[in-house]
XYZ file of C-alpha atoms in Angstrom:
747
model
C -26.580 56.311 125.180
C -24.795 53.006 125.634
C -25.539 51.950 122.032
C -24.754 55.352 120.647
C -22.841 54.979 117.379
C -19.300 56.164 117.220
C -17.103 56.973 114.283
C -13.823 55.411 113.263
C -11.861 57.616 115.662
C -14.061 56.655 118.645
C -15.997 59.965 118.865
C -19.725 60.032 119.501
C -22.152 61.667 117.034
C -23.922 63.315 119.905
C -23.179 67.050 119.660
C -23.835 67.532 123.355
C -20.820 65.640 124.524
C -17.292 66.944 124.817
C -16.066 64.094 122.597
C -17.779 65.629 119.609
C -17.063 63.881 116.343
C -14.736 65.780 114.057
C -14.355 65.223 110.356
C -10.678 65.855 109.678
C -11.474 66.599 106.073
C -13.064 69.816 107.247
C -9.701 71.131 108.335
C -7.262 72.497 105.826
C -3.583 72.265 106.728
C -1.373 74.020 104.177
C 2.382 73.981 104.888
C 3.056 77.327 103.220
C 5.304 80.220 104.222
C 3.595 82.246 106.927
C 3.924 85.814 108.153
C 5.949 86.164 111.327
C 3.133 88.038 113.042
C 0.642 85.133 112.842
C 0.284 82.049 115.087
C -0.247 78.634 113.466
C -1.439 75.267 114.697
C -0.876 71.918 112.999
C -3.727 69.458 113.432
C -2.982 66.268 115.297
C -4.921 63.289 113.867
C -4.848 61.564 117.253
C -6.626 62.197 120.524
C -3.948 64.328 122.091
C -4.116 67.292 124.355
C -2.470 69.524 121.748
C -5.279 68.800 119.326
C -8.025 69.754 121.732
C -6.372 72.945 122.953
C -7.309 74.806 119.768
C -10.994 74.572 120.695
C -12.761 76.784 123.246
C -13.164 75.297 126.698
C -16.540 73.708 127.410
C -19.071 72.143 125.078
C -19.368 73.637 121.622
C -22.778 75.023 120.831
C -24.314 74.033 124.198
C -24.309 75.202 127.790
C -24.045 78.946 126.848
C -26.653 81.419 125.786
C -26.143 83.662 122.768
C -25.428 86.669 124.986
C -22.833 84.772 126.984
C -21.104 83.572 123.817
C -21.080 87.091 122.366
C -19.767 88.552 125.627
C -17.021 85.939 125.749
C -16.098 86.627 122.132
C -15.963 90.383 122.785
C -13.644 89.759 125.728
C -11.417 87.611 123.520
C -11.482 90.293 120.819
C -10.438 92.995 123.286
C -7.625 90.766 124.495
C -6.375 90.233 120.937
C -6.634 93.972 120.233
C -4.431 94.660 123.240
C -1.897 92.103 121.979
C -1.865 93.761 118.550
C -1.402 97.193 120.047
C 1.459 95.955 122.200
C 3.044 94.128 119.238
C 3.086 97.205 116.985
C 3.654 99.806 119.668
C 0.162 101.321 119.342
C -0.679 101.457 123.049
C -0.922 105.257 123.107
C -2.713 105.715 119.793
C -6.422 105.583 120.542
C -7.308 107.241 117.234
C -5.540 104.499 115.238
C -7.415 101.862 117.232
C -10.782 103.515 116.554
C -9.991 103.870 112.858
C -8.744 100.287 112.627
C -11.946 98.685 113.930
C -14.471 101.314 112.844
C -17.358 99.739 110.980
C -16.176 96.143 111.426
C -19.141 93.954 112.423
C -18.995 91.776 115.494
C -17.939 88.207 115.119
C -20.739 85.710 114.561
C -21.383 82.835 116.885
C -21.773 80.242 114.168
C -18.452 78.691 115.065
C -16.884 79.328 111.599
C -14.653 82.278 110.747
C -14.421 83.461 107.114
C -10.763 84.214 106.360
C -11.191 85.670 102.855
C -7.966 86.203 101.011
C -5.877 84.865 103.879
C -6.277 81.357 102.516
C -8.325 78.358 103.580
C -10.252 78.632 106.843
C -10.615 76.270 109.748
C -14.354 75.523 109.745
C -15.393 73.951 113.044
C -18.807 72.285 112.526
C -21.291 71.785 115.376
C -21.902 68.226 114.253
C -21.004 65.856 111.494
C -24.152 66.858 109.656
C -22.778 70.363 109.100
C -19.505 69.157 107.513
C -20.868 69.242 103.976
C -22.021 72.817 104.321
C -18.611 73.869 105.619
C -16.943 72.171 102.668
C -19.202 74.008 100.225
C -18.355 77.337 101.912
C -14.670 76.562 101.562
C -15.016 75.825 97.825
C -17.085 78.986 97.318
C -14.355 81.138 98.862
C -11.499 79.734 96.722
C -12.161 82.015 93.726
C -12.396 85.042 96.018
C -9.121 84.117 97.698
C -7.276 83.930 94.365
C -8.611 87.366 93.380
C -7.478 88.981 96.616
C -4.099 87.201 96.546
C -3.451 88.559 93.044
C -4.085 92.099 94.239
C -1.829 91.663 97.207
C 1.174 91.276 94.896
C 2.983 94.365 93.639
C 6.450 95.762 93.030
C 6.295 98.205 95.927
C 5.170 95.757 98.639
C 6.002 92.166 99.640
C 3.753 89.616 97.986
C 1.280 87.731 100.178
C 1.420 83.919 100.113
C -1.279 82.022 98.285
C -2.669 80.374 101.410
C -2.225 81.055 105.089
C -3.060 79.061 108.201
C -4.783 81.415 110.642
C -5.326 80.895 114.346
C -8.924 79.966 114.917
C -10.952 82.754 116.475
C -8.508 85.624 115.743
C -10.546 88.637 114.630
C -7.579 90.874 113.789
C -6.122 88.190 111.508
C -9.004 88.942 109.133
C -7.775 92.570 108.724
C -5.934 93.723 105.615
C -4.987 97.216 104.483
C -6.415 98.984 101.445
C -3.532 100.927 99.913
C -5.819 102.904 97.613
C -8.027 104.222 100.420
C -5.371 104.107 103.158
C -7.711 102.327 105.600
C -7.874 98.821 107.141
C -10.617 96.505 105.834
C -11.746 92.932 106.382
C -10.240 90.425 104.003
C -13.591 88.675 103.763
C -15.356 91.901 102.736
C -12.755 93.071 100.225
C -13.818 90.954 97.196
C -17.402 92.239 97.332
C -17.319 95.808 98.653
C -16.011 99.127 97.443
C -12.419 97.921 97.837
C -12.851 95.113 95.341
C -10.465 96.514 92.690
C -8.165 98.335 95.099
C -4.583 97.499 95.904
C -4.313 95.760 99.273
C -1.533 94.553 101.505
C -0.952 92.956 104.884
C -1.598 95.340 107.738
C 1.661 94.246 109.382
C 3.546 94.983 106.151
C 2.030 98.447 105.953
C 2.972 99.129 109.560
C 6.551 97.973 108.900
C 6.719 100.136 105.775
C 5.413 103.093 107.755
C 8.033 102.472 110.415
C 10.753 102.301 107.752
C 9.500 105.539 106.231
C 9.461 107.167 109.651
C 13.015 105.964 110.272
C 14.117 107.436 106.941
C 12.408 110.724 107.792
C 14.029 110.676 111.227
C 17.420 110.234 109.563
C 16.674 113.133 107.223
C 15.537 115.192 110.195
C 18.741 114.354 112.046
C 20.740 115.456 109.001
C 18.781 118.705 108.868
C 19.362 119.218 112.587
C 23.081 118.650 112.094
C 23.105 121.095 109.172
C 21.183 123.678 111.201
C 23.552 123.225 114.140
C 26.530 123.680 111.841
C 24.879 126.744 110.322
C 24.140 128.108 113.794
C 27.785 127.595 114.729
C 28.765 129.355 111.523
C 26.414 132.241 112.389
C 28.007 132.497 115.823
C 31.424 132.668 114.195
C 30.170 135.339 111.786
C 28.661 137.241 114.723
C 32.004 137.211 116.496
C 33.753 138.149 113.248
C 31.394 141.129 112.763
C 32.162 142.306 116.280
C 35.892 141.967 115.660
C 35.660 143.706 112.302
C 33.636 146.531 113.855
C 36.251 146.945 116.569
C 39.045 147.061 114.013
C 37.120 149.462 111.792
C 36.287 151.718 114.721
C 39.906 151.681 115.782
C 40.896 152.448 112.205
C 38.500 155.425 112.026
C 39.741 156.778 115.334
C 43.348 156.382 114.247
C 42.694 158.176 110.949
C 40.706 160.900 112.681
C 43.524 161.493 115.141
C 45.997 161.572 112.259
C 43.893 164.141 110.382
C 43.417 166.324 113.478
C 47.101 166.103 114.274
C 48.032 167.008 110.702
C 45.610 169.947 110.665
C 46.952 171.167 113.991
C 50.500 170.996 112.683
C 49.449 172.824 109.521
C 47.663 175.508 111.605
C 50.702 176.051 113.776
C 52.949 176.288 110.712
C 50.672 178.840 109.020
C 50.306 180.991 112.171
C 54.066 180.985 112.627
C 54.570 182.032 108.984
C 52.043 184.861 109.344
C 53.733 186.066 112.534
C 57.120 186.212 110.881
C 55.668 188.131 107.920
C 53.931 190.550 110.289
C 57.168 191.152 112.156
C 59.018 191.907 108.937
C 56.330 194.329 107.808
C 56.298 196.133 111.120
C 60.093 196.451 111.202
C 60.140 197.983 107.690
C 57.337 200.378 108.544
C 59.033 201.314 111.784
C 62.254 202.195 109.995
C 60.312 204.204 107.449
C 58.452 205.959 110.241
C 61.720 206.838 112.004
C 63.190 208.225 108.764
C 60.068 210.258 108.133
C 60.210 211.698 111.674
C 63.824 212.667 111.236
C 63.033 214.462 107.975
C 60.102 216.149 109.610
C 62.263 217.374 112.466
C 64.811 218.711 109.960
C 62.092 220.529 108.085
C 60.787 222.109 111.255
C 64.300 223.138 112.278
C 64.978 224.728 108.928
C 61.662 226.457 109.051
C 62.380 227.908 112.459
C 65.877 228.952 111.436
C 64.625 230.646 108.342
C 62.097 232.598 110.345
C 64.734 233.595 112.873
C 67.260 234.664 110.224
C 64.683 236.512 108.311
C 63.908 238.653 111.364
C 67.559 239.274 112.418
C 69.421 242.334 111.000
C 72.957 241.430 111.871
C 75.081 239.372 109.620
C 72.282 238.897 107.251
C 74.324 238.138 104.242
C 76.397 235.478 105.899
C 73.492 233.688 107.419
C 71.526 233.825 104.193
C 74.326 232.297 102.257
C 74.851 229.530 104.882
C 71.305 228.518 105.350
C 70.409 228.918 101.768
C 72.991 226.289 100.916
C 71.730 223.957 103.644
C 68.157 224.420 102.611
C 69.014 223.708 99.025
C 70.732 220.525 100.023
C 67.755 219.406 102.112
C 65.341 220.172 99.358
C 67.442 218.274 96.892
C 67.069 215.182 99.097
C 64.367 212.867 97.779
C 61.596 212.248 100.245
C 60.254 208.626 100.469
C 56.599 209.192 101.052
C 55.339 205.796 99.833
C 54.763 202.683 101.956
C 57.693 200.355 101.780
C 55.475 197.274 102.465
C 51.768 196.757 101.809
C 49.454 196.492 104.765
C 47.655 193.458 103.304
C 48.922 189.959 103.594
C 49.175 187.769 100.547
C 46.619 184.945 100.224
C 48.477 181.786 101.034
C 47.778 178.642 98.948
C 47.612 175.928 101.587
C 48.570 172.430 100.439
C 46.076 170.005 101.976
C 46.962 167.083 99.678
C 48.353 164.989 102.521
C 45.291 165.788 104.613
C 43.067 164.824 101.695
C 44.959 161.582 101.370
C 44.363 160.873 105.019
C 40.703 161.704 104.615
C 40.419 159.435 101.629
C 42.118 156.599 103.470
C 39.388 156.657 106.093
C 36.977 155.175 103.528
C 39.346 152.337 102.454
C 39.624 148.878 104.079
C 42.192 148.459 106.802
C 45.236 146.292 106.534
C 44.229 142.613 106.570
C 44.336 140.476 109.653
C 46.749 137.559 110.000
C 45.893 134.539 107.806
C 45.402 131.076 109.296
C 47.421 128.122 108.013
C 45.421 124.968 107.253
C 46.741 121.583 108.390
C 48.174 119.415 105.666
C 45.528 117.570 103.678
C 45.963 113.864 102.870
C 47.682 113.066 99.587
C 48.697 116.704 99.138
C 52.384 116.067 98.513
C 54.764 114.248 96.241
C 58.363 113.383 96.857
C 59.521 116.861 95.776
C 56.482 119.130 96.172
C 53.696 119.962 98.597
C 50.428 121.883 98.259
C 50.035 124.463 101.033
C 46.659 126.061 101.885
C 45.564 128.836 104.231
C 42.546 131.049 104.825
C 41.171 134.207 106.446
C 38.651 134.433 109.261
C 37.474 137.869 108.122
C 36.354 139.450 104.862
C 39.537 141.453 104.459
C 40.519 142.595 101.005
C 43.863 141.059 100.121
C 45.929 141.911 97.061
C 48.633 139.274 97.568
C 50.181 136.868 100.037
C 53.762 136.376 101.077
C 54.491 132.684 101.741
C 57.557 131.824 103.813
C 58.969 128.343 104.342
C 62.060 126.560 105.545
C 63.109 123.019 106.363
C 62.515 121.798 109.893
C 65.872 121.142 111.483
C 66.917 119.114 114.494
C 70.010 121.283 114.836
C 70.285 122.494 118.426
C 73.132 124.916 117.748
C 70.683 127.820 117.681
C 71.541 128.882 114.163
C 68.425 129.826 112.195
C 68.151 128.337 108.736
C 67.531 130.745 105.918
C 63.967 130.587 104.622
C 62.467 130.935 101.168
C 59.739 133.358 100.082
C 57.005 133.156 97.471
C 54.523 135.843 96.430
C 51.143 134.418 95.433
C 47.658 135.711 94.673
C 45.544 132.755 95.852
C 45.090 131.128 99.243
C 47.104 128.111 98.152
C 50.408 127.356 96.504
C 52.293 124.293 95.311
C 55.876 124.562 96.472
C 58.360 122.549 94.420
C 62.031 121.539 94.533
C 61.769 120.081 98.026
C 63.533 117.102 99.579
C 61.604 113.788 99.846
C 60.131 112.680 103.185
C 61.147 115.965 104.802
C 59.229 118.333 107.060
C 58.960 122.031 106.260
C 57.596 124.975 108.224
C 55.229 127.307 106.377
C 53.783 130.646 107.410
C 52.138 133.459 105.459
C 51.181 137.145 105.602
C 48.565 139.107 103.637
C 48.929 142.593 102.190
C 46.858 145.316 100.490
C 47.179 149.059 99.823
C 46.718 149.814 103.521
C 49.538 147.616 104.738
C 50.728 144.126 105.601
C 49.089 141.785 108.094
C 50.916 140.026 110.905
C 52.278 136.620 109.942
C 50.255 133.509 110.628
C 51.151 130.729 113.000
C 53.602 128.256 111.532
C 52.370 124.927 110.177
C 54.465 121.859 109.427
C 54.004 120.087 106.095
C 55.827 116.979 104.888
C 56.750 115.770 101.436
C 55.887 112.225 100.395
C 58.504 109.520 100.959
C 60.734 107.855 98.418
C 59.490 104.485 97.139
C 60.657 101.476 99.190
C 63.046 98.875 97.824
C 61.684 95.321 97.824
C 64.206 92.627 98.763
C 63.251 90.082 96.150
C 65.826 87.581 97.404
C 64.564 87.903 100.982
C 60.890 87.350 100.190
C 59.300 83.948 100.747
C 56.059 82.341 99.635
C 53.993 79.168 99.608
C 50.743 78.047 98.001
C 48.576 80.243 100.240
C 50.828 82.971 101.646
C 53.797 85.209 100.962
C 56.167 87.099 103.217
C 57.371 90.216 101.388
C 60.337 92.173 102.783
C 61.623 95.594 101.763
C 63.820 98.495 102.793
C 62.357 101.907 103.571
C 64.627 103.857 101.236
C 64.072 106.991 103.364
C 66.339 108.641 105.892
C 63.429 109.852 108.030
C 60.862 107.343 109.326
C 57.522 106.974 107.565
C 54.056 106.417 109.040
C 53.160 103.132 107.333
C 53.405 101.098 104.161
C 50.859 99.917 101.595
C 51.284 96.655 99.677
C 49.549 96.492 96.308
C 48.733 93.130 94.753
C 48.005 92.610 91.091
C 46.704 89.147 90.288
C 47.066 88.195 86.640
C 43.919 86.355 85.599
C 45.697 84.238 82.960
C 48.849 84.169 80.900
C 47.037 85.409 77.803
C 44.707 87.855 79.544
C 46.170 91.200 80.574
C 43.314 92.078 82.930
C 44.641 92.654 86.419
C 42.714 92.515 89.695
C 44.284 94.954 92.153
C 44.090 94.734 95.945
C 45.762 96.872 98.595
C 46.848 96.130 102.156
C 47.231 99.394 104.088
C 48.596 100.449 107.463
C 51.581 98.072 107.579
C 53.928 99.412 110.303
C 57.076 97.395 109.528
C 59.177 96.611 106.484
C 57.591 93.207 105.913
C 54.103 91.823 105.415
C 52.607 88.342 105.587
C 49.976 88.218 102.835
C 47.285 85.604 102.281
C 47.087 84.529 98.624
C 45.183 82.094 96.446
C 46.916 78.882 95.303
C 48.022 78.509 91.707
C 48.040 82.233 90.913
C 50.638 84.701 89.658
C 50.888 87.932 91.648
C 52.739 91.140 90.918
C 53.516 92.883 94.214
C 54.704 96.439 94.845
C 54.996 98.618 97.956
C 54.384 102.294 98.725
C 55.608 104.241 101.746
C 53.050 106.559 103.351
C 53.339 109.614 105.588
C 51.089 112.590 106.323
C 51.880 114.042 102.906
C 50.621 111.001 101.052
C 51.937 107.811 99.455
C 55.187 107.494 97.589
C 55.542 106.203 94.070
C 55.301 102.439 93.653
C 58.421 100.437 94.262
C 59.821 98.131 91.648
C 57.482 95.166 91.607
C 58.282 91.493 92.090
C 56.419 88.471 90.763
C 55.269 85.664 93.068
C 53.798 82.407 91.832
C 51.812 80.476 94.425
C 52.474 76.999 93.013
C 54.783 75.909 95.820
C 57.070 77.001 98.619
C 59.759 79.574 97.838
C 62.708 80.418 100.093
C 66.210 81.787 99.608
C 69.657 80.707 100.829
C 71.030 82.751 103.714
C 74.618 83.660 102.807
C 75.351 84.795 106.370
C 75.103 81.180 107.578
C 77.255 79.639 104.836
C 80.529 77.933 105.710
C 83.486 79.738 104.039
C 84.218 76.668 101.853
C 80.646 76.716 100.546
C 79.756 78.978 97.632
C 76.404 79.971 96.085
C 76.341 80.030 92.300
C 74.748 82.783 90.198
C 71.303 81.215 90.051
C 71.086 81.625 93.849
C 69.903 78.039 94.414
C 72.991 75.943 93.673
C 75.642 75.394 96.344
C 79.083 73.973 95.608
C 82.139 72.883 97.518
C 85.482 72.643 95.712
C 87.485 71.157 98.547
C 87.278 70.236 102.192
C 90.956 70.351 103.142
C 91.802 73.800 104.388
C 93.296 75.064 107.653
C 90.487 76.404 109.806
C 92.607 79.253 111.079
C 92.772 80.761 107.607
C 89.006 80.653 106.948
C 86.981 83.903 107.264
C 84.181 82.667 109.498
C 81.270 85.008 110.053
C 79.325 85.604 113.251
C 76.463 83.371 112.092
C 78.211 80.952 109.737
C 78.644 77.216 110.221
C 82.027 76.109 111.504
C 81.519 72.421 112.320
C 80.306 71.304 108.881
C 80.208 72.777 105.394
C 76.558 73.796 105.584
C 74.121 76.595 104.896
C 70.583 77.440 106.037
C 67.717 78.527 103.870
C 65.424 81.306 104.990
C 62.846 80.483 107.618
C 59.502 79.064 106.401
C 57.024 81.112 108.464
C 53.797 79.599 107.100
C 51.722 76.851 108.630
C 50.601 73.915 106.508
C 52.506 71.807 103.976
C 55.712 72.860 102.183
C 57.545 70.985 99.462
C 60.889 71.426 97.709
C 63.414 69.206 95.963
C 67.187 68.753 96.030
C 69.128 67.533 92.990
C 72.606 65.998 93.334
C 75.128 63.622 91.786
C 75.120 59.949 92.735
C 78.547 60.008 94.404
C 78.147 63.340 96.254
C 78.069 63.055 100.020
C 75.568 65.477 101.524
C 73.067 66.232 104.263
C 69.693 67.923 103.745
C 66.682 68.536 105.946
C 65.442 71.255 108.321
C 66.795 72.974 111.435
C 65.788 75.548 113.984
C 67.272 79.029 113.893
C 69.380 78.339 116.997
C 70.901 75.078 115.779
C 74.560 74.778 116.769
C 76.867 76.164 114.102
C 79.844 74.141 115.340
C 78.020 70.824 115.053
C 76.863 68.567 112.240
C 73.322 68.672 110.907
C 71.259 65.890 112.507
C 73.699 65.463 115.366
C 71.572 67.503 117.787
C 67.934 67.908 118.830
C 67.455 71.071 116.780
C 67.966 69.559 113.312
C 66.545 66.713 111.213
C 68.314 65.566 108.079
C 68.903 62.848 105.506
C 72.583 61.933 105.076
C 74.242 60.178 102.151
C 77.797 58.823 102.285
C 79.738 56.463 100.046
C 81.357 53.510 101.782
C 83.459 50.642 100.355
C 80.373 48.506 100.553
C 78.192 51.009 98.657
C 75.832 53.889 99.284
C 74.659 54.454 102.839
C 71.685 56.593 103.849
C 70.902 57.826 107.364
C 67.964 59.838 108.709
C 69.514 61.665 111.648
C 68.019 63.481 114.613
C 69.988 63.886 117.855
C 72.648 61.677 116.240
C 70.297 58.682 115.986
C 69.176 57.038 112.744
C 66.864 54.087 112.090
C 68.219 51.102 110.177
C 66.951 51.765 106.661
C 68.438 50.415 103.438
C 67.892 52.177 100.129
C 68.774 50.098 97.110
C 68.289 52.735 94.397
C 70.281 55.932 95.149
C 68.055 59.003 94.638
C 69.458 61.776 92.489
C 66.412 64.019 92.999
C 65.109 64.093 96.570
C 61.685 65.430 97.435
C 61.195 66.937 100.910
C 57.756 67.490 102.452
C 57.392 69.540 105.638
C 53.974 69.433 107.333
C 53.735 71.796 110.307
C 50.196 70.729 111.187
C 50.967 66.999 111.365
C 54.485 67.523 112.699
C 56.141 65.445 109.985
C 59.181 65.734 107.718
C 59.172 63.258 104.797
C 61.765 62.350 102.162
C 61.064 60.881 98.709
C 63.066 59.432 95.835
C 61.503 61.431 93.019
C 63.295 59.395 90.347
C 61.106 56.398 91.138
C 58.364 58.171 93.201
C 59.326 56.253 96.322
C 58.739 57.269 99.939
C 61.991 56.974 101.873
C 61.366 58.014 105.478
C 59.226 60.319 107.656
C 60.265 62.042 110.885
C 57.524 62.429 113.487
C 58.153 65.562 115.559
C 56.324 68.485 117.052
C 57.941 71.574 115.574
C 57.582 74.172 118.321
C 59.049 76.900 116.112
C 59.307 77.618 112.423
C 62.268 75.862 110.812
C 64.855 76.579 108.107
C 65.737 74.251 105.233
C 69.366 73.174 105.644
C 71.981 71.752 103.272
C 75.540 70.464 103.727
C 78.309 68.931 101.555
C 80.818 66.515 103.024
C 82.801 66.013 99.806
C 83.416 68.234 96.805
C 80.298 68.474 94.702
C 77.101 70.455 94.375
C 73.455 70.538 95.452
C 70.797 72.239 93.377
C 67.638 73.332 95.245
C 64.296 73.568 93.427
C 61.605 75.796 94.986
C 58.205 77.101 93.888
C 57.256 73.753 92.410
C 53.896 72.044 92.677
C 53.562 69.197 95.107
C 53.377 65.846 93.251
C 50.140 63.933 93.549
C 51.587 60.869 95.226
C 53.216 63.120 97.854
C 49.896 64.722 98.728
C 48.410 61.269 99.382
C 50.932 60.529 102.112
């Protein structure tokens, strides 16, 4: 063993030793993209611990029986199965596990694992003599691998890489999924078996796709559950509505029944009373006739008795005969009324039951509708002079028309009720016109049909859209990357917010416009981020609950430089701003101060004016043009700089000063009244000013000869204002929105 040959790496050829010789050519290391679910090892060409850890512990091919090796491999397989189940959440799915490994043969103990379409395999030979055989097996599998890799590509699934590095000894890494048969198969068996021409895919990919599909189905199920819950809530509302409608209908029937019974009772009493009066009249007539008949009968009997008595008497016969004969003749001449003066039967009365029939018919009609319900105002449902009002019914009442009432909401506390307006409409909505802009109105409604009118609904407040704002073009400021746009509301009542609309013109010749909107702005100004070197058209809308107003008049902003305006409120009375808005002039400096109309914010110590504040970080550039003999000051100052002092004479202002002395032109760069000793030989007629907030510098340039004059170094704690002053009659012309010269940017 002492003279045992060793290879170039120092390993012995004896297969029984732990230092078994390894031919590195038998290992394939392919640096390809790998699935996240696989574990990879890179081979170390040196004798390091990391290299040896990929091999099983103990001698390879010796010291273990076949049964022990198989038992150890089964244990390793079970361990890997448990890891797979834990990785994909399959711990509780015994059936999936059985189906996954059903029919898969046990791993061989030859020490080499065939990886099939998963790419080149790590073949671990028992000795150097077996290296050639392993190499031949690798070459034999290459054609099979290409076939399987081609099938693993498809539009519906992620494509498998051409080659994969697989952890040595992993049994589950040899599993792929047959899409055609919907079962897992071995990658090494796929090119030869029944799955040869089938579509296959990674098992992990199939599991992920199944999870995605389950998630989609869960989302659909959640949507269905939400729909069913909403439908159940709707059914509950309908159930309650049916109960309410039944109660109203029952009450309606009872009311109509009581009305009919009451009407019939009244009609019965009227008819009985009429019959009683007719009976009384008949009986009175018959009674009078009966009395008359009795009287005549008594007279007849009396005459009859008298005649009998006279006829039997002998005395005074002639006299009595004559007397009674005359009386009898008179009685007989009297006409006897022996017919009934009134019939015994009563006439058949024609009873008018039309009102009762109407009541009976009304029982079958729908009742008067219930009170409608006003809907809250929908977004964008109003203009400046109109609003769309909507309402609805909770029941299925039949409605012929609606009466819509409205009036303006008033803050008047005097107690006087404003007169309202009324509209009659057929639908459950109406567009009311001729209203005041940005004004609140109360609306309420009632429904009516043939049976009556419903109670009125609760009142709802609607608002008309606001008037368009008014942009203050002279108050707006901009730079190369930002713009501060200011506007006035234009409305008496407050609005909810504002929307700024940007239209960026692509080019001067092209009319295509890219539109952007900035919403929810609470105040009457907005700081907007823009792109350098562009032209923007900006407009503003006011927004309330009724919707947005019309667009305001637009302004144009060009982001080629810094733009600011001159603040007239700060101007000294002797200083005037010409029509262009950027030229200041002073006609004279001799004037009694007592006669000057100083404002609350105007300069009093020097003839000066401030520009608007520059509220943007970064660099800002502008230029000032003047005559050679004009005495002036120009620079920047804080908002609170003293108005009764000179620019540059305090700690809140920085300026360049030019004066004409008998010896020539003199230039000073003043801050807190101090200036460095600087001589300028060529008087600048066009002065460039560069303000850099980030560096804390303020620089001055002679633009006539592109010369740097001076730079202040200061930390500007607040945003500053450009400032300008004239010490002798003359003018200063300010140039804004100009591009920064190249030599200035290099400073």
